[in-house]
């Protein structure tokens, strides 16, 4: 018997038992629904993360550290280690820092540009304009590779830094500044003078230094040697940054130019072991060079880099794990429905003993009979897949705007993205699974003795 | 030409064996109408199953057109059934959910007849059984007589050389039964296909050219054109001549009354 004829007969006998067919298909549909939604959510999350990273991170950018554990993904170590003057301990985690030599070496490489260590400028307080109110806030280096939204003023295009005397203030400061009567509205902030006061760490002068100071300036010179030094740095506000859904990091600190950041951090760490030590550095790999090869060559110098792709990988790992969990529930639902198919098809074989007997008496091969029942199961799998995927797509498309609103994503972002190919693959997989489930009943049908089946009692 | 030689079929195992067929031998000329007559449990159904290749007796030969079908592999037997045999059952066994067309299509599908040739054959067969106007009707909407005529259409659509009818009128009242009988005998005469009817109805049996009476798994007696089983194959070849002429005479008569036909054969 021709396969097309078998498929048609299979479809007809399912159509003749509509209620049973639909109910069995629905069981598979539940699994198909779950799987479709998890595929769509995973895809949506990955695309969202991808958008974030691509619009915020230069794909050629590298983040370089001296401590492998930061980017190695093996978790930060907190176990006991040999003391190293190049390490720093923050929040109980000891991290090996980069030295100025490391930075110089990076800068000397001809496959890297824009090598910039991560400065940790800290100021004691800052004042705005003519106001005498002193404010405390974090200061960080302006990251030219990340574009943040702008509420007032403007920022240079991606890849260009702000000038050494400019700062970018986060929008979240505006309310505090208004409350303290520094400004009346946010736009007033643009162009305002900002003065930061940095304090040098108290130096511990050697006895020789004290003697020398005493010899030259007497007691006052010694006192001034032990007095913490302060220095002021003046800036003007270039822009007020806005929080945006597309921004990867919504920085809550005052951003200053790299040169200014270096000046402040070198001033504050002068004379301490932290002087010219860095948590890490950022660099841009020159166009046409694969960041991965640079990463590999850096590893030989005991410097460890994270590429934009690695960052994507980290985000994707999280997304994939969550997706896998949902997918797992879908698979469990499918397993349950497989038994539904086996049961339905078994009953169908029993009900249709006569029909099977007749077909065999008329010369139909056992193989063809078996295929007839397997194709019926295949139809059930196909229908279940269509029903499940169809409902998932309709629900997903209706829910997308709502989800976007609930999560505060920017307009037009869809967190459920339905792709035809994975759904088609899923339906094909369902058909195959259904056929496997139909194998036992089909074999029973194929082995039926036509004489027994046609006995009329 | 169907030859059955020393066929024995035993049911059961070891101590509780039961011989459904015990050394049965006879032969049926091509184009004849034959009744296998016997009581329930006499072995007549087993005999039909053996002759149609549905069952495999453990010993003996069933030679149809020169081939011993008991020696064929199961695939070849299935093919033999799909190409050469038509079945008609007491309980019709038409698929109630399917249309008349799809019911009749089944043997053609099994025999892998191409779609274009199929349609004409199906419509032809339905016209012959006077169901040409019910092509797209579901079989469940047919009356008993119509269902059996549908079953006949299904049996003849493939132009088989042998048609087995197992109590074809058993589930029908006498009027519709008679119509079905006329149809069966008419087809037997017109198409020259061999008709083998399994029945316990003496009236129906008497309308056949030949009656094989089965009792307790043995041939009780054979009446009609061929009283004794053929022993020598040579004789069979000799008989071919008169058989052909008889077929010609049958053709001329068309669907004539069975009694007259029988008489003319007895004259030979």
XYZ file of C-alpha atoms in Angstrom:
725
model
C 0.000 0.000 0.000
C 1.306 3.432 -0.907
C 2.405 5.699 1.925
C 0.184 8.533 0.724
C -2.845 6.224 0.781
C -1.946 5.069 4.283
C -1.577 8.657 5.499
C -4.935 9.574 3.969
C -6.668 6.575 5.536
C -5.045 7.399 8.877
C -6.302 10.971 8.674
C -9.801 9.784 7.785
C -10.090 7.367 10.649
C -8.938 10.110 13.034
C -11.515 12.454 11.550
C -14.131 9.781 12.234
C -13.232 9.838 15.929
C -12.965 13.587 16.342
C -13.520 13.873 20.080
C -10.947 11.228 20.896
C -8.436 12.675 18.462
C -8.756 16.198 19.805
C -8.546 15.112 23.441
C -5.431 13.036 22.810
C -3.920 15.862 20.785
C -4.625 18.324 23.589
C -2.502 16.236 25.930
C 0.422 16.685 23.563
C -0.637 20.269 23.033
C 0.056 21.070 26.689
C 3.647 19.943 26.244
C 3.926 21.714 22.906
C 2.563 24.915 24.459
C 5.108 24.856 27.280
C 7.972 24.121 24.939
C 6.926 26.805 22.466
C 6.649 29.408 25.221
C 10.019 28.444 26.675
C 11.631 28.607 23.243
C 10.058 31.997 22.623
C 10.981 33.359 26.050
C 14.550 32.112 25.741
C 14.885 33.652 22.319
C 13.336 36.900 23.503
C 15.612 37.095 26.532
C 18.684 36.319 24.443
C 17.789 38.922 21.844
C 17.079 41.466 24.554
C 20.423 40.753 26.223
C 22.099 40.840 22.851
C 20.570 44.225 22.089
C 21.702 45.549 25.432
C 25.226 44.326 24.965
C 25.516 45.339 21.337
C 24.171 48.810 21.856
C 26.244 49.354 24.955
C 29.433 47.444 24.447
C 31.846 47.761 21.611
C 32.293 44.203 20.332
C 36.037 44.895 20.100
C 36.307 45.935 23.731
C 38.249 43.932 26.288
C 38.161 43.984 30.024
C 41.558 42.913 31.310
C 42.428 41.861 34.852
C 45.397 40.287 36.526
C 43.299 37.869 38.556
C 41.922 34.985 36.556
C 39.162 34.286 39.054
C 37.380 37.514 38.096
C 36.773 36.553 34.519
C 37.509 32.862 34.696
C 34.011 32.124 35.803
C 35.239 29.732 38.452
C 33.935 31.907 41.227
C 35.921 34.304 43.276
C 38.216 32.611 45.704
C 38.108 33.480 49.356
C 40.440 30.827 50.661
C 43.767 31.552 52.332
C 46.560 32.638 50.051
C 50.178 33.848 50.203
C 50.389 37.590 50.811
C 51.034 39.576 47.706
C 51.519 43.351 47.913
C 49.724 43.628 44.581
C 46.466 42.289 45.977
C 43.589 44.142 47.481
C 40.791 42.805 49.599
C 37.295 44.092 49.084
C 34.306 42.610 50.830
C 36.360 39.677 52.027
C 37.508 38.751 48.543
C 41.168 39.098 47.712
C 41.897 40.139 44.177
C 45.244 40.419 42.475
C 45.576 43.884 41.041
C 47.190 45.157 37.908
C 50.306 47.223 38.217
C 51.389 50.203 36.162
C 53.821 47.871 34.330
C 50.895 45.719 33.255
C 49.108 48.792 31.954
C 52.211 49.997 30.141
C 52.646 46.591 28.581
C 49.049 46.653 27.342
C 49.527 50.154 25.969
C 52.665 49.004 24.133
C 50.808 46.226 22.327
C 50.033 47.105 18.754
C 46.742 45.193 18.666
C 45.179 47.312 21.407
C 44.148 50.938 21.608
C 42.462 53.073 24.240
C 44.054 51.131 27.081
C 42.607 52.636 30.200
C 43.041 51.350 33.721
C 40.048 51.395 35.996
C 40.721 54.245 38.384
C 39.090 54.388 41.729
C 38.819 58.102 42.306
C 37.314 58.959 45.644
C 36.561 62.421 46.880
C 35.587 63.524 50.352
C 32.870 65.867 49.234
C 31.762 68.039 46.364
C 29.956 71.338 45.944
C 27.802 72.569 43.098
C 27.944 76.121 41.720
C 27.944 78.815 44.382
C 26.150 76.650 46.920
C 28.167 75.856 50.013
C 26.305 72.635 50.734
C 28.688 69.727 50.602
C 27.529 66.519 48.977
C 28.963 63.047 49.110
C 28.779 60.869 46.021
C 30.680 58.158 44.242
C 32.933 59.172 41.415
C 33.721 56.895 38.516
C 35.452 57.056 35.179
C 33.361 57.987 32.177
C 33.050 54.879 30.012
C 33.162 55.954 26.411
C 32.147 52.521 25.156
C 28.802 52.631 26.945
C 26.160 55.021 25.794
C 23.749 56.113 28.403
C 20.589 58.021 27.849
C 20.777 61.776 28.327
C 18.216 63.845 30.194
C 19.863 67.269 29.829
C 22.909 68.472 27.921
C 24.722 66.073 25.618
C 27.419 63.414 25.628
C 30.033 62.765 22.947
C 29.404 59.932 20.467
C 30.263 56.389 21.512
C 34.013 55.842 21.762
C 34.861 59.449 22.629
C 35.510 60.577 26.162
C 34.373 63.790 27.772
C 36.879 66.560 28.344
C 39.092 66.511 31.436
C 37.130 69.278 33.126
C 33.682 67.879 32.415
C 31.394 65.672 34.483
C 28.217 63.718 33.791
C 25.725 63.669 36.638
C 23.086 60.924 36.958
C 19.484 62.026 36.788
C 18.802 60.527 40.190
C 20.808 63.325 41.808
C 18.535 66.021 40.475
C 15.828 65.651 43.096
C 18.338 65.777 45.992
C 19.955 68.884 44.531
C 16.559 70.573 44.092
C 15.614 69.636 47.644
C 18.823 71.295 48.847
C 18.058 74.414 46.824
C 21.166 74.098 44.692
C 19.115 74.173 41.535
C 15.482 74.710 40.648
C 15.274 72.184 37.836
C 17.425 69.597 36.146
C 18.288 71.611 33.073
C 19.872 74.245 35.286
C 22.497 71.682 36.210
C 24.121 71.704 32.763
C 27.138 74.017 32.770
C 27.211 74.264 36.561
C 30.568 74.239 38.288
C 31.397 71.210 40.409
C 34.270 71.328 42.870
C 35.509 68.040 44.336
C 37.750 67.914 47.335
C 40.057 64.924 47.598
C 42.043 63.981 50.682
C 45.360 62.236 50.539
C 45.724 59.214 52.753
C 47.698 59.995 55.894
C 51.295 59.233 55.098
C 53.482 57.523 57.663
C 56.712 59.463 57.283
C 59.992 57.757 58.086
C 62.135 59.103 60.985
C 64.549 60.479 58.379
C 61.759 62.459 56.711
C 60.664 63.871 60.093
C 64.236 64.838 60.958
C 64.680 66.515 57.582
C 61.429 68.426 57.955
C 62.361 69.486 61.478
C 65.744 70.636 60.267
C 64.272 72.778 57.513
C 60.983 74.090 58.889
C 60.978 73.288 62.578
C 57.885 71.991 64.393
C 55.381 73.473 61.919
C 57.042 71.611 59.068
C 56.732 68.319 60.943
C 53.066 69.037 61.727
C 52.319 69.803 58.093
C 54.068 66.570 57.139
C 51.669 64.604 59.350
C 48.603 66.695 58.360
C 46.397 65.041 55.688
C 46.748 66.953 52.455
C 43.656 68.034 50.499
C 43.272 69.184 46.929
C 40.312 70.528 44.990
C 39.405 69.616 41.437
C 37.046 71.792 39.423
C 34.677 70.617 36.738
C 31.581 71.760 34.953
C 28.538 69.640 34.242
C 28.319 68.539 30.643
C 25.235 66.365 30.816
C 22.705 64.724 33.075
C 22.402 61.045 32.203
C 19.041 59.341 32.134
C 18.164 55.801 33.063
C 17.165 53.804 30.003
C 16.006 50.277 29.281
C 18.704 49.918 26.670
C 21.480 50.957 29.045
C 23.401 47.991 30.400
C 24.614 49.798 33.498
C 22.718 52.623 35.026
C 25.571 54.235 36.837
C 24.691 56.081 40.027
C 27.973 57.962 40.274
C 29.425 61.194 39.008
C 31.355 60.375 35.877
C 34.581 62.218 35.151
C 37.119 62.017 32.345
C 39.843 59.335 32.630
C 42.611 61.919 33.061
C 40.769 63.576 35.915
C 40.051 60.196 37.446
C 43.733 59.337 37.315
C 44.711 62.647 38.848
C 42.309 62.159 41.752
C 43.117 58.520 42.373
C 46.872 59.090 42.169
C 46.598 62.023 44.529
C 44.563 60.059 47.069
C 46.746 56.957 46.968
C 50.100 58.751 46.909
C 52.514 57.079 49.290
C 50.283 54.004 49.873
C 50.657 50.479 48.442
C 47.537 51.225 46.355
C 49.379 53.846 44.330
C 49.155 52.965 40.639
C 47.471 49.675 41.324
C 44.339 48.883 39.369
C 41.472 46.439 39.654
C 41.563 46.037 35.901
C 41.754 47.858 32.607
C 39.655 48.321 29.543
C 41.005 48.344 26.033
C 39.749 48.280 22.485
C 41.061 45.648 20.112
C 41.994 47.208 16.792
C 39.581 46.597 13.933
C 40.219 43.463 11.967
C 41.751 41.620 14.903
C 39.704 38.980 16.670
C 39.379 39.840 20.388
C 39.648 36.138 21.151
C 43.189 35.863 19.787
C 44.224 38.908 21.832
C 42.632 37.332 24.862
C 44.632 34.156 24.291
C 47.931 35.968 23.853
C 47.273 38.036 26.989
C 46.796 34.864 28.971
C 50.454 34.013 28.284
C 51.407 37.189 30.158
C 49.162 36.184 33.053
C 46.605 38.801 32.182
C 43.039 37.674 31.771
C 40.549 39.290 29.464
C 36.818 39.210 29.048
C 35.556 39.933 25.575
C 32.171 41.361 24.711
C 31.296 37.867 23.565
C 32.249 36.424 26.946
C 29.965 38.921 28.595
C 27.211 37.791 26.263
C 28.043 34.209 27.189
C 27.619 34.957 30.879
C 24.195 36.484 30.282
C 23.212 33.669 27.915
C 24.190 31.005 30.450
C 21.677 32.450 32.886
C 18.983 32.700 30.206
C 19.674 29.183 28.962
C 19.455 27.722 32.453
C 16.075 29.312 33.079
C 14.876 28.240 29.661
C 16.043 24.697 30.305
C 13.933 24.501 33.464
C 10.758 25.546 31.630
C 11.649 23.246 28.760
C 11.948 20.414 31.260
C 8.349 20.916 32.373
C 7.273 20.764 28.750
C 9.124 17.500 28.281
C 7.469 16.023 31.388
C 4.068 16.985 29.979
C 5.055 15.288 26.733
C 6.061 12.096 28.487
C 2.642 12.001 30.134
C 0.960 12.512 26.785
C 2.974 9.685 25.226
C 1.150 7.266 27.514
C -2.088 8.917 26.432
C -1.285 8.110 22.817
C -0.329 4.526 23.605
C -3.575 4.033 25.503
C -5.783 5.644 22.862
C -4.179 3.715 20.059
C -4.453 0.434 21.936
C -8.170 0.990 22.387
C -8.432 1.993 18.767
C -6.805 -1.267 17.667
C -9.234 -3.254 19.830
C -12.204 -1.327 18.481
C -11.161 -1.810 14.906
C -10.299 -5.497 15.011
C -12.747 -6.219 12.159
C -11.406 -3.432 9.989
C -7.834 -4.609 10.516
C -8.868 -8.198 9.811
C -10.573 -7.168 6.604
C -7.586 -5.167 5.420
C -5.307 -8.083 6.108
C -7.689 -10.503 4.393
C -7.660 -8.257 1.348
C -3.924 -8.684 1.208
C -2.679 -5.683 3.155
C 0.768 -6.326 4.549
C 1.265 -6.359 8.313
C 3.828 -3.628 7.774
C 1.242 -1.442 6.087
C -1.270 -2.053 8.871
C 1.398 -1.114 11.392
C 2.179 2.031 9.463
C -1.486 2.941 9.287
C -1.628 3.070 13.072
C 1.739 4.772 13.343
C 0.615 7.462 10.954
C -2.523 7.930 13.009
C -0.283 8.518 16.006
C 1.819 10.842 13.857
C -1.286 12.838 12.972
C -2.121 13.118 16.656
C 1.407 14.377 17.335
C 1.152 16.847 14.470
C -2.240 18.135 15.614
C -1.024 18.397 19.208
C 1.997 20.367 18.073
C -0.119 22.701 15.946
C -2.676 23.223 18.715
C -0.026 23.822 21.398
C 2.167 26.062 19.282
C -0.856 27.920 17.914
C -2.254 28.691 21.359
C 1.219 29.647 22.578
C 1.705 32.072 19.687
C -1.713 33.680 20.122
C -1.281 34.005 23.896
C 2.305 35.192 23.479
C 1.471 37.877 20.953
C -1.381 39.115 23.140
C 0.760 39.037 26.283
C 3.878 40.654 24.815
C 2.795 44.299 25.198
C 1.622 43.562 28.721
C 4.913 41.868 29.684
C 6.876 44.768 28.195
C 4.873 47.195 30.286
C 5.146 45.126 33.469
C 8.918 44.827 33.237
C 9.347 48.477 32.271
C 11.082 47.642 29.036
C 11.169 50.191 26.288
C 8.302 50.190 23.809
C 8.577 47.730 20.944
C 10.616 45.246 22.934
C 9.126 41.740 22.806
C 10.195 39.265 25.411
C 8.448 36.369 23.653
C 9.852 35.874 20.198
C 8.355 33.039 18.144
C 10.601 31.662 15.451
C 9.218 29.385 12.748
C 12.185 27.011 12.510
C 12.433 25.894 16.167
C 8.643 25.502 16.235
C 8.760 23.429 13.039
C 11.539 21.299 14.508
C 9.489 20.852 17.671
C 6.440 19.725 15.674
C 8.552 17.273 13.694
C 9.996 15.969 16.957
C 6.454 15.578 18.322
C 5.446 13.616 15.237
C 8.401 11.301 15.729
C 7.675 10.903 19.444
C 4.024 10.172 18.698
C 5.026 7.572 16.127
C 7.310 5.916 18.637
C 4.434 5.915 21.121
C 2.207 4.405 18.471
C 4.655 1.611 17.841
C 3.309 -0.861 20.412
C -0.366 -0.588 19.406
C 0.666 -0.645 15.741
C 2.594 -3.842 16.268
C -0.439 -5.395 17.929
C -2.526 -4.435 14.911
C 0.047 -5.827 12.500
C 0.138 -9.159 14.288
C -3.613 -9.605 14.303
C -4.787 -12.848 12.713
C -7.372 -11.990 10.056
C -9.262 -15.253 10.586
C -9.682 -14.536 14.285
C -10.532 -10.905 13.595
C -13.231 -11.749 11.056
C -14.889 -14.505 13.056
C -18.514 -13.555 13.449
C -20.073 -14.768 16.604
C -8.433 -23.944 -12.066
C -8.234 -24.613 -8.362
C -6.846 -27.899 -7.143
C -6.998 -28.928 -3.514
C -4.854 -31.959 -2.750
C -4.768 -33.867 0.535
C -5.196 -30.785 2.671
C -5.163 -31.424 6.405
C -5.561 -28.745 9.022
C -5.337 -29.487 12.734
C -6.227 -27.166 15.568
C -4.962 -27.450 19.125
C -1.805 -28.983 20.508
C -0.681 -32.470 21.537
C -3.516 -34.245 23.370
C -6.451 -32.068 22.466
C -6.052 -31.882 18.710
C -8.958 -31.396 16.399
C -8.849 -32.042 12.683
C -10.770 -29.245 10.979
C -9.796 -30.587 7.558
C -8.838 -34.200 7.077
C -7.147 -35.115 3.798
C -9.426 -33.024 1.611
C -8.977 -33.236 -2.176
C -11.023 -31.857 -5.068
C -10.672 -29.533 -8.031
C -12.742 -26.640 -9.335
C -12.713 -25.662 -13.000
C -12.103 -22.043 -13.888
C -15.202 -19.875 -14.003
C -17.399 -22.315 -12.127
C -19.764 -21.395 -9.345
C -19.206 -23.680 -6.404
C -21.015 -24.068 -3.125
C -19.136 -25.425 -0.127
C -21.955 -26.770 1.970
C -21.819 -28.002 5.525
C -23.096 -27.509 9.006
C -21.547 -25.118 11.450
C -18.210 -26.575 12.571
C -17.969 -28.926 9.622
C -14.758 -27.267 8.435
C -16.228 -25.376 5.475
C -14.907 -22.011 6.680
C -11.486 -23.527 7.334
C -11.558 -24.890 3.810
C -12.318 -21.460 2.428
C -9.512 -19.930 4.487
C -7.088 -22.555 3.210
C -8.129 -22.008 -0.416
C -7.838 -18.229 -0.139
C -4.436 -18.233 1.484
C -5.674 -16.815 4.786
C -4.829 -19.997 6.634
C -1.980 -22.436 6.238
C -2.858 -26.096 6.560
C 0.105 -28.154 7.746
C -0.039 -30.581 4.852
C -1.385 -30.752 1.342
C -1.410 -28.437 -1.658
C -3.694 -25.714 -2.901
C -2.794 -25.085 -6.536
C -4.286 -22.035 -8.150
C -3.301 -21.303 -11.747
C -0.388 -23.653 -11.399
C 0.994 -22.191 -8.167
C 0.864 -23.959 -4.840
C -0.118 -21.034 -2.609
C 0.745 -22.963 0.533
C 4.384 -22.870 -0.511
C 4.422 -19.105 -1.073
C 6.023 -16.707 1.362
C 3.621 -14.576 3.390
C 4.356 -11.496 1.279
C 3.554 -13.385 -1.913
C 0.373 -14.795 -0.375
C -0.742 -11.286 0.569
C -0.052 -10.178 -2.977
C -1.926 -13.178 -4.335
C -4.940 -12.288 -2.207
C -4.855 -8.628 -3.176
C -4.650 -9.403 -6.905
C -6.627 -12.593 -7.440
C -9.161 -12.908 -4.643
C -12.276 -11.040 -3.693
C -14.057 -11.588 -0.379
C -17.686 -11.191 0.557
C -18.712 -11.799 4.159
C -21.961 -12.523 5.941
C -21.511 -9.436 8.128
C -20.542 -7.265 5.118
C -17.518 -5.718 6.908
C -17.958 -2.432 5.140
C -16.454 0.555 6.958
C -19.517 2.439 8.175
C -17.583 5.689 8.660
C -16.143 5.674 5.184
C -17.852 6.679 1.961
C -18.821 4.057 -0.587
C -15.985 5.327 -2.737
C -13.359 4.854 0.001
C -14.721 1.443 0.890
C -14.314 0.245 -2.659
C -10.941 1.989 -2.964
C -9.369 -0.181 -0.263
C -8.444 -3.227 -2.421
C -7.034 -0.936 -5.121
C -4.967 0.934 -2.561
C -3.665 -2.343 -1.209
C -2.806 -3.497 -4.731
C -1.059 -0.143 -5.349
C -3.227 0.767 -8.318
C -2.445 4.315 -9.436
C -4.890 7.091 -8.583
C -6.086 7.780 -12.105
C -6.899 4.163 -12.958
C -8.492 3.781 -9.556
C -11.320 6.240 -10.006
C -12.720 4.674 -13.174
C -12.545 1.179 -11.662
C -14.361 2.260 -8.492
C -17.127 4.041 -10.358
C -17.482 1.027 -12.669
C -17.790 -1.397 -9.768
C -20.340 0.787 -8.003
C -22.366 1.084 -11.200
C -22.393 -2.690 -11.599
C -23.897 -3.144 -8.126
C -26.298 -0.241 -8.820
C -24.776 2.046 -6.202
C -23.492 4.521 -8.769
C -25.600 7.280 -7.215
C -24.204 6.712 -3.724
C -20.500 7.225 -4.439
C -20.028 9.931 -1.779
C -22.492 8.487 0.740
C -21.230 7.092 3.979
C -21.691 3.354 4.189
C -23.590 3.667 7.474
C -26.475 5.253 5.616
C -26.987 2.196 3.421
C -29.499 -0.575 3.969
C -28.360 -4.168 4.577
C -28.793 -5.174 0.960
C -27.002 -2.068 -0.214
C -24.153 -2.760 2.204
C -23.725 -6.247 0.808
C -23.821 -4.886 -2.719
C -21.161 -2.383 -1.647
C -19.139 -5.324 -0.342
C -19.592 -7.022 -3.719
C -18.359 -3.883 -5.473
C -15.336 -3.966 -3.200
C -14.790 -7.643 -4.019
C -14.971 -7.179 -7.798
C -13.286 -3.786 -8.209
C -9.888 -5.404 -8.619
C -11.218 -7.886 -11.229
C -10.176 -10.921 -9.177
C -10.218 -14.392 -10.741
C -11.810 -15.970 -7.644
C -14.507 -14.543 -5.397
C -15.144 -16.140 -2.008
C -18.524 -15.430 -0.502
C -19.009 -16.566 3.092
C -22.759 -16.858 3.712
C -23.387 -13.795 1.528
C -27.153 -13.773 2.141
C -27.082 -14.926 5.757
C -27.843 -11.469 7.133
C -30.393 -10.492 4.504
C -34.094 -11.058 4.112
C -35.123 -13.321 1.265
C -35.962 -10.573 -1.234
C -32.704 -8.641 -0.863
C -30.887 -11.968 -0.535
C -32.179 -13.024 -3.894
C -31.059 -9.783 -5.487
C -27.561 -10.294 -4.092
C -27.561 -13.892 -5.340
C -28.565 -12.783 -8.834
C -25.828 -10.216 -8.798
C -23.204 -12.757 -7.715
C -24.194 -15.377 -10.291
C -24.526 -12.757 -12.998
C -20.998 -11.547 -12.346
C -19.762 -15.135 -12.277
C -21.198 -15.752 -15.713
C -20.280 -12.394 -17.213
C -16.741 -11.991 -15.968
C -15.809 -15.655 -15.959
C -14.470 -15.385 -12.440
C -14.767 -18.418 -10.217
C -17.375 -17.980 -7.469
C -17.019 -20.006 -4.312
C -19.909 -19.672 -1.873
C -19.645 -21.043 1.633
C -23.132 -21.728 2.919
C -25.403 -24.045 4.834
C -28.361 -22.883 2.759
C -29.302 -25.798 0.476
C -31.410 -23.528 -1.708
C -28.502 -21.224 -2.478
C -26.174 -24.210 -2.920
C -28.473 -25.772 -5.513
C -28.101 -22.676 -7.719
C -24.363 -23.344 -8.082
C -22.705 -25.401 -10.807
C -21.085 -27.619 -8.251
C -21.704 -28.486 -4.617
C -19.025 -29.716 -2.277
C -20.535 -31.142 0.880
C -18.231 -31.047 3.893
C -18.829 -33.097 7.005
C -16.530 -33.412 10.021
C -13.564 -32.087 8.077
C -13.997 -34.531 5.229
C -15.552 -34.281 1.795
C -18.892 -35.985 2.170
C -19.831 -35.829 -1.494
C -19.404 -33.622 -4.525
C -22.334 -32.924 -6.800
C -22.471 -31.085 -10.046
C -20.141 -30.997 -12.994
C -17.205 -32.798 -11.453
C -18.058 -35.766 -9.306
C -14.558 -37.035 -8.608
C -11.360 -35.236 -7.672
C -8.765 -35.032 -10.422
C -6.007 -37.524 -9.836
C -3.784 -36.947 -12.824
C -2.710 -33.493 -13.950
C -2.809 -34.641 -17.593
C -6.538 -35.027 -17.379
C -6.826 -31.435 -16.346
C -5.116 -30.287 -19.520
C -7.418 -32.430 -21.586
C -10.446 -30.919 -19.908
C -9.396 -27.392 -20.834
C -10.936 -27.617 -24.251
C -14.533 -28.306 -23.247
C -14.206 -25.864 -20.353
C -13.429 -23.017 -22.738
C -16.362 -23.845 -24.957
C -18.589 -23.986 -21.936
C -17.483 -20.515 -20.952
C -18.378 -19.285 -24.404
C -21.840 -20.760 -24.170
C -22.249 -19.106 -20.775
C -21.289 -15.803 -22.238
C -23.970 -16.082 -24.853
C -26.599 -16.834 -22.323
C -25.551 -13.909 -20.120
C -27.384 -13.775 -16.850
C -29.725 -16.612 -17.659
C -31.562 -18.668 -15.071
C -29.245 -20.899 -13.167
C -31.266 -24.055 -13.645
C -31.024 -23.932 -17.422
C -27.341 -23.236 -17.259
C -26.810 -26.222 -15.042
C -28.667 -28.475 -17.397
C -26.583 -27.392 -20.335
C -23.448 -28.212 -18.400
C -24.730 -31.624 -17.472
C -25.149 -32.343 -21.109
C -21.425 -32.014 -21.718
